CSV table of C-alpha atoms and ligand atoms in Angstrom, one decimal:
chain,number,residue,atom,x,y,z
I,286,MET,CA,44.9,-125.2,-18.0
I,287,PRO,CA,42.4,-122.8,-16.4
I,288,PHE,CA,40.8,-121.9,-19.8
I,289,SER,CA,39.2,-125.3,-19.6
I,290,ASP,CA,38.0,-124.6,-16.0
I,291,TYR,CA,36.1,-121.5,-17.2
I,292,LYS,CA,33.0,-121.5,-19.3
I,293,THR,CA,31.7,-117.9,-19.4
I,294,ALA,CA,33.2,-114.4,-19.7
I,295,LEU,CA,31.8,-110.9,-19.6
I,296,VAL,CA,33.9,-108.2,-21.4
I,297,THR,CA,32.8,-104.6,-21.1
I,298,GLY,CA,33.7,-102.0,-23.7
I,299,ALA,CA,33.7,-104.7,-26.3
I,300,SER,CA,32.7,-102.8,-29.3
I,301,SER,CA,36.2,-101.5,-30.2
I,302,GLY,CA,39.9,-101.5,-29.4
I,303,ILE,CA,41.2,-103.7,-26.5
I,304,GLY,CA,37.7,-105.0,-25.6
I,305,ALA,CA,36.9,-106.3,-29.1
I,306,ALA,CA,40.4,-108.0,-29.3
I,307,VAL,CA,39.8,-109.6,-25.9
I,308,VAL,CA,36.4,-110.9,-27.0
I,309,GLU,CA,37.9,-112.4,-30.1
I,310,ARG,CA,40.7,-114.1,-28.2
I,311,LEU,CA,38.5,-115.5,-25.4
I,312,CYS,CA,36.0,-116.9,-28.0
I,313,LYS,CA,39.0,-118.6,-29.7
I,314,GLU,CA,39.9,-120.1,-26.3
I,315,GLY,CA,36.4,-121.7,-26.2
I,316,LEU,CA,34.7,-119.5,-23.7
I,317,GLN,CA,31.1,-118.3,-24.1
I,318,VAL,CA,31.8,-114.6,-24.2
I,319,HIS,CA,29.3,-111.9,-23.4
I,320,ALA,CA,30.2,-108.7,-25.1
I,321,LEU,CA,28.9,-105.4,-23.6
I,322,ALA,CA,29.0,-101.9,-25.0
I,323,ARG,CA,26.5,-99.2,-26.2
I,324,SER,CA,27.1,-99.6,-30.0
I,325,ALA,CA,24.7,-102.3,-31.0
I,326,GLY,CA,25.8,-102.3,-34.7
I,327,LYS,CA,29.5,-102.8,-33.9
I,328,LEU,CA,28.6,-105.6,-31.4
I,329,ALA,CA,26.5,-107.3,-34.0
I,330,GLU,CA,29.5,-107.4,-36.4
I,331,LEU,CA,31.7,-108.7,-33.6
I,332,ALA,CA,29.1,-111.4,-32.8
I,333,ALA,CA,28.9,-112.4,-36.5
I,334,ARG,CA,32.7,-112.7,-36.6
I,335,THR,CA,33.5,-114.3,-33.3
I,336,GLY,CA,30.3,-116.0,-32.0
I,337,CYS,CA,30.2,-113.8,-28.9
I,338,ILE,CA,26.8,-112.9,-27.3
I,339,PRO,CA,26.2,-109.1,-27.7
I,340,HIS,CA,24.6,-106.9,-25.0
I,341,ALA,CA,24.0,-103.3,-26.1
I,342,ILE,CA,23.9,-101.9,-22.6
I,343,ASP,CA,25.5,-98.8,-21.1
I,344,VAL,CA,27.8,-100.0,-18.4
I,345,SER,CA,26.5,-97.3,-16.1
I,346,ASP,CA,22.9,-98.6,-16.5
I,347,LEU,CA,22.8,-100.3,-13.1
I,348,GLU,CA,19.5,-102.1,-13.8
I,349,GLY,CA,20.8,-103.5,-17.1
I,350,VAL,CA,24.1,-104.8,-15.7
I,351,THR,CA,22.4,-106.2,-12.6
I,352,ARG,CA,19.9,-108.2,-14.7
I,353,LEU,CA,22.8,-109.6,-16.8
I,354,ALA,CA,24.9,-110.5,-13.8
I,355,GLN,CA,22.0,-112.3,-12.2
I,356,GLU,CA,21.2,-114.3,-15.4
I,357,ILE,CA,24.7,-115.6,-16.0
I,358,PRO,CA,27.3,-117.0,-13.6
I,359,PHE,CA,30.4,-115.4,-15.1
I,360,ASP,CA,33.8,-117.1,-14.6
I,361,VAL,CA,35.8,-114.3,-16.2
I,362,LEU,CA,35.0,-110.6,-15.8
I,363,VAL,CA,37.0,-108.2,-17.9
I,364,ASN,CA,36.3,-104.6,-16.8
I,365,ASN,CA,37.6,-102.8,-19.8
I,366,ALA,CA,35.1,-100.1,-20.7
I,367,GLY,CA,36.7,-96.7,-20.3
I,368,VAL,CA,36.4,-93.1,-21.4
I,369,ASP,CA,38.5,-90.0,-21.1
I,370,ARG,CA,38.0,-86.3,-21.6
I,371,PRO,CA,40.8,-83.9,-22.4
I,372,GLY,CA,42.0,-81.2,-19.9
I,373,SER,CA,43.3,-80.8,-16.4
I,374,ILE,CA,41.1,-80.1,-13.4
I,375,LEU,CA,41.5,-76.4,-14.3
I,376,LYS,CA,39.4,-77.0,-17.4
I,377,ALA,CA,37.2,-79.9,-16.2
I,378,ASP,CA,33.4,-79.6,-16.4
I,379,ALA,CA,30.9,-81.3,-14.1
I,380,GLU,CA,29.5,-83.6,-16.8
I,381,GLY,CA,33.0,-84.9,-17.7
I,382,ILE,CA,33.8,-85.7,-14.1
I,383,ASP,CA,30.5,-87.5,-13.6
I,384,LEU,CA,30.9,-89.5,-16.8
I,385,LEU,CA,34.4,-90.7,-16.0
I,386,VAL,CA,33.5,-91.6,-12.5
I,387,ASP,CA,30.4,-93.5,-13.7
I,388,VAL,CA,32.1,-95.5,-16.5
I,389,ASN,CA,35.7,-95.9,-15.3
I,390,LEU,CA,35.0,-96.5,-11.6
I,391,ARG,CA,31.4,-96.8,-10.5
I,392,ALA,CA,30.6,-99.4,-13.1
I,393,VAL,CA,33.7,-101.4,-12.2
I,394,LEU,CA,32.8,-101.4,-8.5
I,395,HIS,CA,29.2,-102.5,-9.2
I,396,LEU,CA,30.2,-105.3,-11.6
I,397,CYS,CA,32.7,-106.6,-9.0
I,398,ARG,CA,29.9,-106.4,-6.4
I,399,LEU,CA,27.5,-108.3,-8.7
I,400,VAL,CA,29.9,-110.9,-10.0
I,401,VAL,CA,32.7,-111.6,-7.5
I,402,PRO,CA,30.5,-113.1,-4.7
I,403,GLY,CA,29.3,-115.8,-7.2
I,404,MET,CA,32.9,-116.6,-8.1
I,405,ALA,CA,33.9,-116.8,-4.5
I,406,ALA,CA,30.9,-119.2,-3.8
I,407,ARG,CA,31.9,-121.4,-6.7
I,408,ASP,CA,35.6,-121.1,-5.7
I,409,ARG,CA,36.4,-120.3,-9.3
I,410,GLY,CA,36.9,-117.1,-11.3
I,411,HIS,CA,39.2,-114.4,-12.7
I,412,VAL,CA,38.7,-110.7,-12.7
I,413,ILE,CA,40.7,-108.6,-15.1
I,414,ASN,CA,40.7,-104.9,-14.6
I,415,ILE,CA,42.1,-102.5,-17.3
I,416,SER,CA,43.6,-99.5,-15.5
I,417,SER,CA,46.2,-97.3,-17.2
I,418,ILE,CA,49.7,-96.0,-16.5
I,419,ALA,CA,47.7,-92.8,-15.8
I,420,GLY,CA,46.7,-94.5,-12.5
I,421,ALA,CA,50.3,-95.0,-11.5
I,422,TYR,CA,52.2,-92.0,-12.7
I,423,ASN,CA,51.7,-88.2,-13.0
I,424,PHE,CA,51.9,-86.7,-16.4
I,425,GLY,CA,50.0,-84.0,-18.3
I,426,GLY,CA,46.5,-85.2,-19.1
I,427,ASN,CA,43.1,-85.4,-17.5
I,428,SER,CA,43.3,-85.5,-13.7
I,429,THR,CA,39.9,-87.1,-13.4
I,430,TYR,CA,41.0,-89.9,-15.6
I,431,HIS,CA,44.2,-90.4,-13.5
I,432,ALA,CA,42.1,-90.4,-10.4
I,433,THR,CA,39.6,-93.0,-11.6
I,434,LYS,CA,42.3,-95.3,-13.0
I,435,ALA,CA,44.3,-95.1,-9.7
I,436,ALA,CA,41.1,-96.2,-7.9
I,437,VAL,CA,40.7,-99.2,-10.3
I,438,SER,CA,44.3,-100.0,-9.5
I,439,MET,CA,43.8,-100.0,-5.8
I,440,LEU,CA,40.5,-101.9,-6.1
I,441,SER,CA,42.3,-104.6,-8.0
I,442,ARG,CA,44.7,-105.1,-5.1
I,443,GLN,CA,41.9,-104.9,-2.6
I,444,LEU,CA,39.9,-107.6,-4.4
I,445,ARG,CA,42.7,-110.0,-3.7
I,446,ILE,CA,42.1,-109.4,0.0
I,447,ASP,CA,38.4,-109.7,-0.4
I,448,VAL,CA,38.6,-113.1,-2.0
I,449,PHE,CA,41.5,-114.4,0.2
I,450,GLY,CA,41.3,-118.2,0.5
I,451,LYS,CA,39.3,-118.6,-2.7
I,452,ARG,CA,40.5,-119.6,-6.1
I,453,VAL,CA,39.5,-116.3,-7.5
I,454,ARG,CA,42.3,-114.6,-9.4
I,455,VAL,CA,42.6,-110.8,-10.0
I,456,THR,CA,44.8,-109.3,-12.7
I,457,GLU,CA,45.3,-105.6,-13.2
I,458,ILE,CA,46.4,-104.7,-16.8
I,459,CYS,CA,48.0,-101.3,-16.8
I,460,PRO,CA,48.6,-100.1,-20.4
I,461,GLY,CA,50.6,-97.3,-21.7
I,462,ARG,CA,49.7,-96.1,-25.2
I,463,VAL,CA,48.0,-98.7,-27.3
I,464,ALA,CA,47.1,-98.3,-31.0
I,465,THR,CA,43.3,-98.0,-30.7
I,466,ASP,CA,40.7,-95.3,-31.5
I,467,ILE,CA,40.5,-94.1,-27.9
I,468,PHE,CA,42.2,-90.8,-28.9
I,469,ALA,CA,39.6,-90.1,-31.6
I,470,HIS,CA,36.9,-91.1,-29.1
I,471,VAL,CA,38.3,-88.5,-26.6
I,472,HIS,CA,39.3,-85.6,-28.9
I,473,GLY,CA,37.1,-86.2,-32.0
I,474,ASN,CA,38.8,-85.7,-35.4
I,475,PRO,CA,39.9,-89.3,-36.1
I,476,GLU,CA,42.4,-88.5,-38.9
I,477,GLU,CA,44.2,-85.8,-36.9
I,478,MET,CA,44.3,-88.0,-33.7
I,479,HIS,CA,45.7,-90.9,-35.7
I,480,LYS,CA,48.5,-88.7,-37.0
I,481,ARG,CA,49.1,-87.3,-33.5
I,482,PHE,CA,49.0,-90.4,-31.4
I,483,ILE,CA,49.5,-93.5,-33.7
I,484,GLU,CA,51.2,-92.7,-37.0
I,485,GLY,CA,55.0,-93.3,-37.0
I,486,PHE,CA,55.0,-94.7,-33.4
I,487,GLU,CA,55.8,-98.3,-32.6
I,488,LEU,CA,52.9,-99.2,-30.3
I,489,PRO,CA,51.4,-102.3,-28.8
I,490,ARG,CA,48.2,-103.3,-30.6
I,491,ALA,CA,44.9,-104.3,-28.9
I,492,GLU,CA,45.8,-107.9,-29.8
I,493,ASP,CA,49.0,-107.7,-27.7
I,494,ILE,CA,46.9,-106.7,-24.6
I,495,ALA,CA,44.5,-109.6,-25.4
I,496,ASP,CA,47.5,-111.9,-25.5
I,497,ALA,CA,48.7,-110.7,-22.1
I,498,ILE,CA,45.2,-111.3,-20.6
I,499,ALA,CA,45.1,-114.8,-22.2
I,500,PHE,CA,48.5,-115.5,-20.6
I,501,ALA,CA,47.2,-114.5,-17.1
I,502,ILE,CA,44.1,-116.6,-17.6
I,503,ALA,CA,46.0,-119.6,-19.0
I,504,ALA,CA,48.4,-119.7,-16.1
I,505,PRO,CA,48.0,-122.7,-13.7
I,506,VAL,CA,45.2,-122.0,-11.2
I,507,ALA,CA,47.8,-121.8,-8.4
I,508,VAL,CA,49.3,-118.8,-10.2
I,509,ASN,CA,47.9,-115.3,-9.8
I,510,VAL,CA,49.3,-112.7,-12.2
I,511,GLY,CA,48.5,-109.6,-10.2
I,512,HIS,CA,49.7,-106.7,-12.3
I,513,MET,CA,51.1,-106.2,-15.8
I,514,GLU,CA,52.3,-102.8,-17.0
I,515,ILE,CA,52.5,-102.9,-20.8
I,516,THR,CA,53.9,-99.8,-22.5
I,517,PRO,CA,55.5,-99.2,-25.9
I,518,THR,CA,59.2,-100.0,-25.6
I,519,LEU,CA,59.8,-96.4,-26.7
I,520,GLN,CA,57.5,-94.8,-24.1
I,521,VAL,CA,58.7,-94.0,-20.6
I,522,PRO,CA,56.1,-92.9,-17.9
I,523,GLY,CA,56.9,-90.4,-15.2
I,524,GLY,CA,59.1,-87.4,-14.9
I,525,LEU,CA,59.8,-84.5,-12.7
I,526,SER,CA,59.2,-80.8,-13.4
I,527,THR,CA,60.4,-77.9,-11.3
I,528,ALA,CA,59.2,-74.4,-12.1
I,529,ARG,CA,60.5,-71.0,-10.9
I,530,PRO,CA,57.7,-68.8,-9.6
I,531,GLU,CA,56.6,-66.1,-12.0
I,532,ALA,CA,57.9,-62.7,-11.1
I,533,PRO,CA,55.4,-60.8,-9.0
I,534,GLN,CA,53.1,-58.5,-11.0
I,535,ALA,CA,54.2,-54.8,-10.8
J,896,LIG,N1,44.5,-97.2,-25.9
J,896,LIG,C1,45.2,-96.7,-24.9
J,896,LIG,O1,46.3,-96.1,-25.2
J,896,LIG,C2,44.9,-97.0,-23.5
J,896,LIG,C3,45.9,-96.8,-22.5
J,896,LIG,C4,45.7,-97.0,-21.2
J,896,LIG,C5,44.4,-97.5,-20.8
J,896,LIG,N2,43.5,-97.8,-21.7
J,896,LIG,C6,42.2,-98.3,-21.3
J,896,LIG,O2,41.8,-99.4,-22.0
J,896,LIG,C7,40.4,-99.6,-22.0
J,896,LIG,C8,40.0,-99.8,-23.5
J,896,LIG,O3,40.3,-98.7,-24.2
J,896,LIG,P1,40.6,-98.7,-25.8
J,896,LIG,O4,41.9,-98.1,-26.1
J,896,LIG,O5,40.2,-100.0,-26.4
J,896,LIG,O6,39.5,-97.6,-26.2
J,896,LIG,P2,38.2,-97.5,-27.2
J,896,LIG,O7,38.5,-98.1,-28.5
J,896,LIG,O8,37.7,-96.1,-27.1
J,896,LIG,O9,37.2,-98.5,-26.4
J,896,LIG,C9,36.4,-98.1,-25.4
J,896,LIG,C10,35.3,-99.0,-25.2
J,896,LIG,O10,34.5,-98.7,-24.1
J,896,LIG,C11,33.1,-98.7,-24.4
J,896,LIG,N3,32.4,-97.7,-23.6
J,896,LIG,C12,32.6,-96.4,-23.4
J,896,LIG,N4,31.6,-95.9,-22.7
J,896,LIG,C13,30.8,-96.9,-22.4
J,896,LIG,C14,29.6,-97.1,-21.6
J,896,LIG,N5,29.0,-96.0,-21.0
J,896,LIG,N6,29.0,-98.3,-21.5
J,896,LIG,C15,29.5,-99.4,-22.1
J,896,LIG,N7,30.7,-99.3,-22.8
J,896,LIG,C16,31.3,-98.1,-23.0
J,896,LIG,C17,33.1,-98.3,-25.9
J,896,LIG,O11,32.0,-98.8,-26.6
J,896,LIG,P3,30.7,-97.9,-26.9
J,896,LIG,O12,31.1,-96.6,-27.3
J,896,LIG,O13,30.1,-98.7,-28.0
J,896,LIG,O14,29.8,-98.0,-25.7
J,896,LIG,C18,34.4,-99.0,-26.4
J,896,LIG,O15,34.0,-100.3,-26.7
J,896,LIG,C19,39.9,-98.3,-21.4
J,896,LIG,O16,39.5,-98.6,-20.0
J,896,LIG,C20,41.0,-97.3,-21.4
J,896,LIG,O17,41.0,-96.4,-20.4
J,896,LIG,C21,43.7,-97.5,-23.1
């Protein structure tokens, strides 16, 4: 089973939600897991619980991630760190656009650039990119987030071409709503966000996404699980709206 072929993993956005669950799962599978996020305290707790190696680094700190990628030959790379800001492009501000591009896309591209050539040279590796149904479907939300996640989705397919002929696997995990604190991190007001997005819904948990990732890694090395869309059973993405034009102003 490929878990035994792999020794090291890097998980970004490891201090909460999906990232923390993936760290926990990969540690249980016997990998040496490097957990990256900004919150040093949360990472220290995770390290005490799971045995992972914490790195309190901003994923958009190019010098920091370059040093880390040069120090350790990662067999598994989980690009999970992600942020969102509410509002369509009509309400977007410059800072929000730059932040989302930096964290959701630029950091993913740089980490792939830094880590994947080593995987190709060793003929061994697995890249897991966490996109979103926002990258595949249109619905009300943040257009910048949709755009960055669509780019991550296309990058995941393109990576397969880049490593053609090598035993380097690429899996895009495309979640719908998952019961994490992302909504509080986006909108603030944790209690209200919990009521609005989590309470009373039947949702996948972060551990369910970690299980899906473990399934893709544990598949025989001849098997590449390229794309997994994981939504709540009671959530359907997509839709079609048609509006009549407003009556001309008198
Ligand atoms: N939950 C959902 O419904 C859902 C749906 C679709 C896709 N996703 C995607 O799944 C991924 C994980 O989200 P989640 O639900 O687990 O959300 P979360 O609980 O808010 O976790 C986000 C993680 O990203 C880290 N992060 C944010 N900015 C960072 C930066 N500049 N440098 C390093 N780490 C940073 C955060 O840690 P620090 O703040 O400590 O840095 C945190 O660990 C994201 O890519 C998200 O877009 C989530």
